[in-house]
Short mmCIF file of C-alpha atoms in Angstrom, two decimals:
data_model
loop_
_atom_site.label_atom_id
_atom_site.label_comp_id
_atom_site.label_asym_id
_atom_site.label_seq_id
_atom_site.Cartn_x
_atom_site.Cartn_y
_atom_site.Cartn_z
CA MET A 1 -5.49 -13.22 -31.62
CA VAL A 2 -7.54 -12.35 -34.92
CA THR A 3 -4.29 -11.28 -37.41
CA LEU A 4 -4.90 -8.70 -40.74
CA ALA A 5 -4.18 -12.51 -42.69
CA MET A 6 -6.59 -14.08 -40.79
CA LEU A 7 -9.17 -11.66 -41.62
CA VAL A 8 -8.28 -11.93 -45.19
CA CYS A 9 -9.43 -15.23 -45.69
CA ALA A 10 -12.55 -15.71 -43.49
CA LEU A 11 -13.82 -12.59 -45.03
CA LEU A 12 -12.51 -11.53 -47.92
CA LEU A 13 -12.37 -16.30 -48.89
CA ALA A 14 -9.12 -14.97 -50.58
CA GLY A 15 -5.08 -16.03 -50.95
CA CYS A 16 -4.28 -18.46 -48.57
CA SER A 17 -4.36 -22.18 -50.55
CA GLY A 18 -3.16 -25.31 -48.66
CA THR A 19 0.40 -26.55 -48.92
CA GLY A 20 0.05 -30.02 -47.74
CA ARG A 21 0.17 -32.92 -50.14
CA PRO A 22 -1.70 -32.96 -53.37
CA LEU A 23 -5.11 -33.01 -52.79
CA ALA A 24 -7.85 -35.56 -55.34
CA SER A 25 -9.05 -33.95 -57.82
CA PRO A 26 -12.16 -31.42 -56.70
CA SER A 27 -14.52 -29.91 -58.59
CA PRO A 28 -13.73 -26.49 -59.27
CA ALA A 29 -16.87 -25.04 -60.16
CA THR A 30 -18.64 -26.56 -56.35
CA THR A 31 -15.37 -26.48 -53.85
CA THR A 32 -13.84 -23.15 -52.72
CA GLY A 33 -10.67 -23.28 -49.96
CA PRO A 34 -9.31 -24.47 -47.56
CA TYR A 35 -7.77 -21.44 -47.05
CA PHE A 36 -5.52 -23.38 -45.09
CA PRO A 37 -3.12 -26.04 -45.58
CA LEU A 38 -4.26 -29.38 -46.20
CA GLU A 39 -3.81 -32.80 -45.84
CA LYS A 40 -5.64 -35.97 -47.40
CA LEU A 41 -4.35 -38.41 -45.02
CA THR A 42 -6.45 -41.91 -46.62
CA SER A 43 -7.17 -43.00 -50.24
CA GLY A 44 -9.46 -44.30 -52.65
CA PRO A 45 -11.36 -47.07 -54.43
CA ALA A 46 -12.39 -48.00 -50.25
CA GLN A 47 -14.05 -45.24 -48.32
CA HIS A 48 -12.12 -44.67 -45.34
CA TRP A 49 -13.53 -42.07 -42.13
CA PHE A 50 -13.90 -41.27 -38.72
CA GLY A 51 -17.53 -40.40 -37.56
CA TYR A 52 -18.66 -38.40 -35.07
CA TYR A 53 -17.54 -35.00 -33.74
CA ASP A 54 -17.36 -36.23 -30.19
CA LYS A 55 -15.18 -38.86 -30.04
CA GLN A 56 -11.06 -38.86 -29.25
CA GLN A 57 -9.68 -39.40 -32.99
CA VAL A 58 -6.02 -38.59 -32.74
CA ASP A 59 -4.03 -39.92 -30.20
CA PRO A 60 -1.88 -37.80 -27.82
CA THR A 61 0.98 -37.50 -29.58
CA GLY A 62 -0.51 -36.33 -32.75
CA ARG A 63 1.15 -39.23 -34.45
CA TYR A 64 -1.51 -41.63 -34.80
CA VAL A 65 -5.11 -41.14 -36.26
CA LEU A 66 -8.02 -43.63 -36.24
CA ALA A 67 -9.77 -44.47 -39.10
CA ALA A 68 -12.06 -46.79 -41.15
CA ARG A 69 -12.62 -48.26 -44.20
CA THR A 70 -14.96 -50.39 -45.73
CA ASP A 71 -16.33 -50.93 -49.60
CA THR A 72 -18.07 -48.36 -51.65
CA PHE A 73 -21.20 -48.98 -51.81
CA PHE A 74 -24.34 -46.21 -51.07
CA ARG A 75 -27.38 -47.63 -48.78
CA SER A 76 -27.37 -49.38 -45.26
CA PRO A 77 -25.34 -51.29 -43.45
CA THR A 78 -25.66 -54.86 -42.70
CA ALA A 79 -24.59 -57.29 -40.09
CA ARG A 80 -22.66 -58.81 -43.32
CA ASP A 81 -20.88 -55.75 -44.48
CA THR A 82 -17.55 -55.55 -42.19
CA LEU A 83 -15.59 -52.40 -41.56
CA ARG A 84 -12.09 -52.80 -41.08
CA ILE A 85 -10.64 -50.78 -38.69
CA GLY A 86 -7.31 -48.67 -38.25
CA VAL A 87 -4.45 -46.11 -37.60
CA ILE A 88 -2.92 -44.18 -39.92
CA ASP A 89 1.19 -43.13 -38.39
CA THR A 90 1.55 -39.49 -39.92
CA ARG A 91 5.56 -39.87 -39.57
CA GLN A 92 5.36 -43.08 -41.81
CA ASN A 93 4.03 -41.01 -44.90
CA ASN A 94 0.17 -41.47 -43.28
CA ALA A 95 0.78 -45.62 -43.56
CA TRP A 96 -2.71 -47.47 -43.05
CA ARG A 97 -2.08 -50.09 -40.54
CA GLU A 98 -5.27 -52.16 -39.66
CA LEU A 99 -6.09 -53.40 -36.25
CA GLY A 100 -9.56 -55.36 -36.27
CA THR A 101 -13.22 -55.40 -37.87
CA SER A 102 -16.46 -55.12 -37.06
CA THR A 103 -20.23 -56.21 -38.12
CA ALA A 104 -21.36 -53.59 -35.90
CA TRP A 105 -21.57 -49.72 -37.67
CA GLY A 106 -23.55 -47.21 -39.32
CA TRP A 107 -22.06 -44.29 -41.60
CA GLN A 108 -23.02 -42.09 -39.28
CA GLN A 109 -21.41 -42.53 -35.92
CA GLY A 110 -18.93 -45.75 -37.67
CA CYS A 111 -18.35 -48.03 -34.63
CA MET A 112 -17.97 -45.41 -32.34
CA LEU A 113 -14.05 -46.43 -32.56
CA GLN A 114 -12.23 -43.93 -30.54
CA TRP A 115 -8.82 -44.01 -28.31
CA ILE A 116 -9.02 -44.69 -24.50
CA PRO A 117 -7.21 -41.55 -22.70
CA ASN A 118 -4.99 -42.48 -19.90
CA SER A 119 -3.92 -46.74 -21.47
CA GLY A 120 -0.98 -46.33 -22.76
CA GLY A 121 -2.09 -46.86 -25.94
CA GLU A 122 -5.34 -49.01 -26.45
CA VAL A 123 -8.27 -47.79 -28.73
CA ILE A 124 -11.52 -49.09 -28.25
CA TRP A 125 -14.95 -50.11 -30.66
CA ASN A 126 -17.58 -52.04 -30.62
CA ASP A 127 -18.79 -54.92 -32.78
CA ARG A 128 -21.12 -58.07 -32.98
CA ALA A 129 -20.42 -61.32 -31.60
CA GLY A 130 -23.84 -63.91 -32.51
CA ASP A 131 -26.76 -62.33 -30.52
CA HIS A 132 -25.54 -59.71 -28.35
CA PHE A 133 -23.40 -56.71 -29.12
CA VAL A 134 -20.46 -56.47 -27.14
CA SER A 135 -16.44 -54.02 -27.29
CA ARG A 136 -12.87 -54.79 -28.49
CA ILE A 137 -10.01 -53.16 -26.93
CA MET A 138 -6.29 -53.02 -28.65
CA ASN A 139 -3.64 -51.92 -27.59
CA VAL A 140 -1.68 -51.01 -30.55
CA HIS A 141 2.09 -50.44 -29.96
CA THR A 142 1.92 -54.56 -28.33
CA GLY A 143 -1.45 -55.90 -29.92
CA GLU A 144 -2.92 -57.13 -26.67
CA SER A 145 -6.74 -57.15 -27.05
CA ARG A 146 -9.41 -57.99 -25.14
CA THR A 147 -13.42 -58.10 -25.47
CA LEU A 148 -15.73 -55.79 -23.08
CA PRO A 149 -19.69 -58.08 -22.92
CA ARG A 150 -21.13 -54.44 -24.46
CA ALA A 151 -21.01 -52.37 -26.27
CA ILE A 152 -20.06 -48.52 -25.88
CA TYR A 153 -21.33 -45.02 -26.20
CA THR A 154 -18.67 -42.92 -24.42
CA LEU A 155 -15.65 -43.37 -22.31
CA SER A 156 -14.38 -41.68 -18.98
CA LYS A 157 -12.10 -38.43 -19.71
CA GLY A 158 -10.47 -40.74 -16.65
CA GLY A 159 -10.70 -44.04 -19.26
CA ASP A 160 -11.99 -46.18 -16.66
CA PHE A 161 -15.70 -46.54 -17.48
CA ALA A 162 -17.51 -46.03 -20.58
CA LEU A 163 -21.70 -45.57 -20.76
CA GLY A 164 -23.45 -47.17 -23.37
CA THR A 165 -27.45 -47.87 -24.45
CA GLU A 166 -29.55 -50.16 -26.66
CA PHE A 167 -27.79 -50.19 -30.59
CA ASN A 168 -30.88 -52.61 -31.91
CA ARG A 169 -33.60 -50.12 -30.05
CA ILE A 170 -31.87 -46.99 -31.87
CA GLN A 171 -31.98 -48.93 -34.87
CA ASN A 172 -35.38 -49.64 -34.71
CA LEU A 173 -36.26 -46.28 -33.68
CA ARG A 174 -33.91 -43.58 -35.29
CA PRO A 175 -32.23 -46.21 -38.36
CA GLY A 176 -28.18 -45.50 -39.48
CA TYR A 177 -27.35 -44.48 -35.86
CA GLY A 178 -27.67 -47.84 -34.39
CA TYR A 179 -26.61 -51.42 -35.08
CA ALA A 180 -28.10 -54.54 -37.97
CA GLY A 181 -27.60 -57.55 -37.42
CA ILE A 182 -29.68 -58.31 -33.81
CA ASP A 183 -33.42 -58.47 -33.67
CA ASP A 184 -34.51 -55.60 -30.45
CA PRO A 185 -36.18 -58.00 -27.65
CA SER A 186 -38.96 -54.71 -26.14
CA GLU A 187 -39.76 -53.28 -29.88
CA LYS A 188 -42.82 -53.69 -29.44
CA VAL A 189 -42.67 -51.75 -25.34
CA LYS A 190 -42.91 -48.05 -26.15
CA ALA A 191 -41.34 -47.08 -22.77
CA PRO A 192 -40.00 -50.63 -21.96
CA ALA A 193 -37.93 -50.44 -18.10
CA GLY A 194 -34.97 -52.70 -18.06
CA ILE A 195 -32.84 -51.52 -20.40
CA GLY A 196 -31.70 -48.03 -21.23
CA ILE A 197 -28.15 -46.03 -20.28
CA TYR A 198 -25.76 -48.11 -18.79
CA ARG A 199 -22.30 -47.53 -16.37
CA MET A 200 -19.49 -50.74 -17.94
CA ASP A 201 -16.39 -50.79 -16.09
CA LEU A 202 -13.58 -50.30 -18.45
CA GLN A 203 -11.15 -53.19 -16.72
CA THR A 204 -14.07 -55.71 -15.72
CA GLY A 205 -17.15 -55.59 -18.36
CA GLU A 206 -19.39 -55.14 -14.92
CA SER A 207 -21.81 -53.06 -15.44
CA LYS A 208 -25.07 -51.99 -14.47
CA LEU A 209 -27.97 -49.51 -15.12
CA LEU A 210 -28.42 -46.37 -15.09
CA ILE A 211 -31.59 -44.93 -15.77
CA SER A 212 -34.37 -47.02 -18.42
CA ILE A 213 -36.28 -45.93 -20.77
CA ALA A 214 -39.17 -46.22 -18.25
CA ASP A 215 -37.82 -44.38 -15.85
CA MET A 216 -37.53 -40.75 -18.03
CA ALA A 217 -40.86 -41.27 -19.89
CA ALA A 218 -42.32 -41.45 -16.84
CA ILE A 219 -41.45 -37.68 -16.31
CA PRO A 220 -43.25 -36.09 -19.00
CA ASN A 221 -42.32 -32.98 -20.80
CA LEU A 222 -43.64 -29.70 -20.93
CA GLY A 223 -46.67 -31.14 -19.32
CA GLU A 224 -46.78 -33.88 -22.34
CA ASP A 225 -47.24 -37.45 -20.70
CA LEU A 226 -44.39 -40.06 -23.00
CA GLY A 227 -45.78 -43.22 -21.98
CA GLU A 228 -47.62 -43.56 -24.39
CA TYR A 229 -44.86 -43.21 -26.82
CA TRP A 230 -42.38 -45.46 -28.58
CA ASN A 231 -38.93 -43.87 -26.06
CA TYR A 232 -35.13 -44.27 -26.59
CA PHE A 233 -31.82 -42.48 -25.45
CA ASN A 234 -29.15 -41.76 -28.05
CA HIS A 235 -25.91 -39.67 -27.97
CA LEU A 236 -24.28 -40.09 -25.04
CA LEU A 237 -21.34 -37.44 -23.07
CA ILE A 238 -19.64 -37.13 -20.08
CA SER A 239 -17.93 -34.39 -18.73
CA PRO A 240 -14.76 -33.47 -18.76
CA ASN A 241 -14.84 -34.47 -14.77
CA ASP A 242 -16.45 -37.60 -15.45
CA GLN A 243 -19.18 -36.34 -12.76
CA ARG A 244 -22.43 -35.76 -15.11
CA PHE A 245 -22.64 -36.98 -18.51
CA VAL A 246 -25.69 -35.56 -20.72
CA PHE A 247 -27.72 -38.15 -22.93
CA LEU A 248 -31.30 -37.08 -25.62
CA HIS A 249 -34.42 -38.58 -24.79
CA ARG A 250 -36.24 -39.50 -27.82
CA TRP A 251 -39.27 -39.89 -29.18
CA ARG A 252 -41.63 -41.05 -31.92
CA LYS A 253 -45.96 -40.84 -31.22
CA LYS A 254 -46.23 -43.22 -34.38
CA LEU A 255 -44.49 -45.77 -36.22
CA GLY A 256 -45.16 -47.68 -39.13
CA GLU A 257 -47.97 -49.41 -40.25
CA ARG A 258 -46.98 -52.98 -41.28
CA SER A 259 -43.57 -52.95 -38.61
CA ALA A 260 -41.81 -51.35 -35.74
CA ARG A 261 -40.00 -49.13 -37.34
CA ALA A 262 -39.43 -45.44 -37.22
CA SER A 263 -41.62 -43.47 -38.87
CA GLY A 264 -42.57 -39.61 -39.52
CA GLY A 265 -40.45 -37.42 -36.40
CA PHE A 266 -38.97 -37.54 -33.66
CA VAL A 267 -38.74 -35.16 -30.15
CA THR A 268 -35.66 -34.73 -28.26
CA ARG A 269 -34.85 -33.67 -24.95
CA MET A 270 -31.73 -33.10 -22.76
CA VAL A 271 -31.16 -34.59 -20.08
CA THR A 272 -28.25 -34.79 -17.33
CA ALA A 273 -27.58 -36.52 -14.77
CA ASP A 274 -25.19 -38.10 -12.10
CA THR A 275 -22.44 -40.48 -14.18
CA LYS A 276 -21.79 -42.82 -10.51
CA ASP A 277 -25.92 -44.43 -10.63
CA GLY A 278 -27.68 -41.78 -12.71
CA GLY A 279 -29.33 -40.00 -9.86
CA ASP A 280 -29.50 -35.98 -9.77
CA ARG A 281 -31.04 -36.20 -13.38
CA TYR A 282 -32.31 -32.47 -14.74
CA VAL A 283 -33.92 -31.54 -17.61
CA LEU A 284 -32.20 -29.20 -19.25
CA ASP A 285 -33.58 -27.99 -22.57
CA PRO A 286 -36.77 -29.71 -22.60
CA SER A 287 -37.43 -27.46 -25.76
CA GLY A 288 -38.28 -30.53 -28.30
CA HIS A 289 -35.16 -29.31 -30.73
CA THR A 290 -32.14 -30.15 -29.24
CA SER A 291 -29.76 -31.36 -31.25
CA HIS A 292 -26.06 -31.27 -31.54
CA PHE A 293 -24.20 -30.01 -28.44
CA ILE A 294 -20.20 -30.72 -26.10
CA TRP A 295 -19.33 -30.02 -23.15
CA LYS A 296 -17.90 -26.26 -22.44
CA GLY A 297 -16.11 -26.77 -18.89
CA ASN A 298 -18.34 -29.55 -16.42
CA ASP A 299 -21.03 -27.53 -16.28
CA ILE A 300 -22.16 -25.36 -19.29
CA LEU A 301 -22.97 -27.11 -22.53
CA THR A 302 -23.08 -25.20 -25.57
CA MET A 303 -25.60 -26.87 -28.06
CA TRP A 304 -27.71 -26.46 -31.33
CA THR A 305 -31.14 -25.98 -30.73
CA GLN A 306 -34.53 -23.52 -30.15
CA PRO A 307 -34.73 -22.86 -25.97
CA VAL A 308 -38.48 -22.76 -25.37
CA GLY A 309 -39.94 -18.50 -26.38
CA LYS A 310 -36.31 -18.46 -28.77
CA PRO A 311 -34.91 -18.58 -32.18
CA TRP A 312 -32.89 -20.95 -33.66
CA GLY A 313 -29.50 -21.24 -33.13
CA PHE A 314 -26.14 -21.62 -31.20
CA TYR A 315 -26.60 -21.46 -27.31
CA GLU A 316 -24.27 -22.39 -23.67
CA PHE A 317 -27.23 -23.71 -20.82
CA THR A 318 -25.31 -23.95 -17.96
CA ASP A 319 -26.41 -27.63 -16.20
CA ARG A 320 -28.90 -27.96 -13.65
CA THR A 321 -29.40 -24.12 -14.04
CA GLU A 322 -32.73 -22.01 -15.79
CA GLN A 323 -29.97 -19.47 -17.22
CA VAL A 324 -29.22 -19.57 -21.18
CA SER A 325 -26.89 -17.20 -23.64
CA ALA A 326 -26.64 -17.49 -27.03
CA VAL A 327 -23.49 -18.08 -28.68
CA GLY A 328 -22.39 -16.83 -32.39
CA ALA A 329 -26.43 -15.87 -33.41
CA VAL A 330 -24.87 -13.87 -36.99
CA ALA A 331 -21.00 -16.08 -37.54
CA MET A 332 -23.22 -18.82 -36.68
CA PRO A 333 -26.83 -18.81 -37.93
CA ASP A 334 -26.91 -22.65 -39.41
CA ASN A 335 -26.57 -26.58 -37.23
CA GLY A 336 -23.32 -27.81 -36.70
CA HIS A 337 -21.33 -30.17 -35.12
CA ASN A 338 -19.70 -28.28 -33.09
CA THR A 339 -17.11 -28.60 -30.72
CA TYR A 340 -13.87 -27.16 -29.16
CA LEU A 341 -10.56 -26.51 -30.40
CA ALA A 342 -8.07 -28.04 -27.81
CA GLY A 343 -5.47 -26.05 -26.01
CA THR A 344 -7.55 -22.99 -26.54
CA ASN A 345 -9.26 -22.32 -23.05
CA ASN A 346 -12.87 -23.00 -25.45
CA GLU A 347 -12.28 -19.53 -27.21
CA TRP A 348 -12.62 -21.52 -30.55
CA ILE A 349 -15.51 -23.12 -31.44
CA ILE A 350 -14.56 -25.95 -35.01
CA ASN A 351 -17.88 -26.39 -36.50
CA ASP A 352 -19.34 -27.08 -39.69
CA THR A 353 -22.63 -26.59 -42.12
CA TYR A 354 -25.04 -29.29 -43.82
CA PRO A 355 -24.90 -28.54 -47.87
CA LYS A 356 -25.89 -26.10 -49.05
CA GLY A 357 -27.09 -24.24 -52.28
CA ILE A 358 -26.95 -25.43 -55.82
CA GLY A 359 -23.07 -26.61 -55.50
CA ARG A 360 -23.57 -28.78 -52.10
CA LEU A 361 -21.11 -27.07 -50.82
CA GLN A 362 -20.35 -28.03 -47.15
CA GLU A 363 -18.28 -25.27 -44.47
CA LEU A 364 -15.50 -25.89 -42.64
CA TYR A 365 -14.88 -22.62 -39.82
CA LEU A 366 -13.58 -21.92 -36.79
CA TYR A 367 -15.34 -19.15 -34.37
CA HIS A 368 -13.74 -17.19 -32.28
CA VAL A 369 -16.08 -16.57 -29.00
CA PRO A 370 -14.36 -13.36 -27.63
CA THR A 371 -14.81 -11.28 -30.97
CA ASP A 372 -17.08 -12.79 -32.27
CA THR A 373 -15.14 -13.55 -35.37
CA LYS A 374 -16.16 -16.37 -38.53
CA VAL A 375 -12.92 -17.38 -40.23
CA MET A 376 -13.56 -19.93 -43.07
CA LEU A 377 -10.88 -22.70 -43.37
CA GLY A 378 -13.21 -24.17 -46.62
CA ARG A 379 -15.68 -25.09 -48.55
CA PHE A 380 -16.51 -28.77 -50.12
CA HIS A 381 -18.76 -29.82 -52.34
CA GLN A 382 -20.38 -33.40 -51.77
CA PRO A 383 -21.56 -35.47 -55.07
CA LEU A 384 -24.93 -35.96 -54.74
CA GLU A 385 -24.66 -40.34 -54.54
CA PHE A 386 -23.86 -38.92 -50.46
CA ALA A 387 -26.73 -38.14 -49.12
CA GLY A 388 -29.66 -39.41 -46.49
CA GLU A 389 -28.12 -42.00 -44.15
CA TRP A 390 -24.72 -42.97 -45.98
CA ARG A 391 -24.27 -38.90 -46.34
CA CYS A 392 -20.26 -37.89 -45.16
CA ASP A 393 -20.68 -34.76 -42.63
CA LEU A 394 -17.44 -33.20 -41.99
CA HIS A 395 -17.72 -34.25 -38.34
CA PRO A 396 -14.03 -32.25 -37.86
CA LYS A 397 -12.26 -33.19 -34.83
CA SER A 398 -9.52 -31.45 -32.79
CA GLY A 399 -6.02 -32.62 -32.96
CA PRO A 400 -5.06 -32.99 -28.84
CA ASN A 401 -2.71 -29.56 -29.20
CA GLY A 402 -5.03 -27.70 -31.53
CA ASP A 403 -2.27 -27.07 -34.32
CA TYR A 404 -4.93 -29.15 -36.89
CA VAL A 405 -8.37 -29.75 -37.20
CA TYR A 406 -9.21 -33.76 -38.51
CA PHE A 407 -12.38 -34.09 -41.22
CA ASP A 408 -14.46 -36.61 -43.06
CA SER A 409 -15.27 -35.41 -46.86
CA THR A 410 -16.12 -36.52 -50.05
CA PHE A 411 -14.36 -33.32 -52.50
CA GLY A 412 -12.54 -35.48 -53.76
CA ASP A 413 -12.95 -37.62 -56.61
CA ASP A 414 -12.73 -40.68 -54.81
CA GLY A 415 -15.11 -40.86 -52.47
CA ARG A 416 -14.79 -39.96 -48.20
CA GLN A 417 -11.38 -39.86 -46.98
CA VAL A 418 -9.97 -38.70 -44.10
CA TYR A 419 -8.11 -35.17 -44.35
CA ARG A 420 -6.83 -32.74 -41.80
CA ILE A 421 -5.89 -29.01 -42.61
CA ASP A 422 -3.65 -27.00 -40.17
CA VAL A 423 -5.00 -24.55 -38.03
CA ARG A 424 -1.74 -22.21 -36.40
CA GLN A 425 -2.20 -19.63 -38.50
CA ALA A 426 -5.68 -19.28 -38.00
CA ILE A 427 -5.30 -18.69 -34.40
CA GLU A 428 -1.83 -17.17 -33.56
#
């Protein structure tokens, strides 16, 4: 329920400062909050972060938190830049233990590091091995490790299979979301038939192509032929029951004049399909504007978009239907990385914003769907040097039982670091 104390924190922005580990020195003129107890899990001078908001960062016990570490620099990573993979033990003074390394990563999504569900402590991340991308698996308790022959994007909730796509194609057409170091053999082909979305068995490494880029390019969008554009796939996510998956089919109408690199804007449509064979495909949002999204149960997706004939905002789309309804039109007016707080029956949305105003403040907040109430968790300054491809979005993620929200931020005096905020008072 929404308490008086929560409303005071949310609406008056008063008197709920944190009591966790002392923070690095934020700029008092440009950072407000936190309004609930905050703990810093990593420290500089190295940069630490986890990355995207739709991955499992914390193990089921809530003890171990995954993160990545690299040197401080402000440019695109190359194949020579090494990312160090580690786990933070929150019951041992946030001790860092290194698990491995990767040379296949980006600032926004890292190397797809995440826990494998139902695996007894296994984590997975992407890496580069010679002329191809692979995925590494390690058990954090036993140290046993193995390598699978392809990179992954998203995991099934059962932990038995993954879906992936070609990260060199993404790097060409959406720099910063793919990986450097391996050329795209189809870079001169607008809609290649041999690559697309594949399914890989997490035990055997066997894989099969579910949907090719050519398959989707052959389907017009709102009457427009896509075959002459530069097509690619991005942002895959499997439904909670592992039966369906969603992906963004994107295309650019032109490339740079002197290279097969991205130029100009891209157009997006959201598509769903069956995880077994890629069949029963459904264009859920053909608007061209689909952005951040998350599954709400097995049949509904909550996303930021501008549906055909509607204003920009967050909406719930029901899979394989034309049912669309607005969510938080007033409370959540800005695009953000939205997900649901665990253990709350999807009543609470965690969200953030991009830097706003002269102070470049990123908002971190909760939104209570039944009562249309926004609870501010904090506003955090992002320095100017963190911009463009190497910006640091908050990318908030729920812990396994909804007690904590984990996020990356640059508001301290040592750059990109990992934090967690206690939200129990906010939702009680």
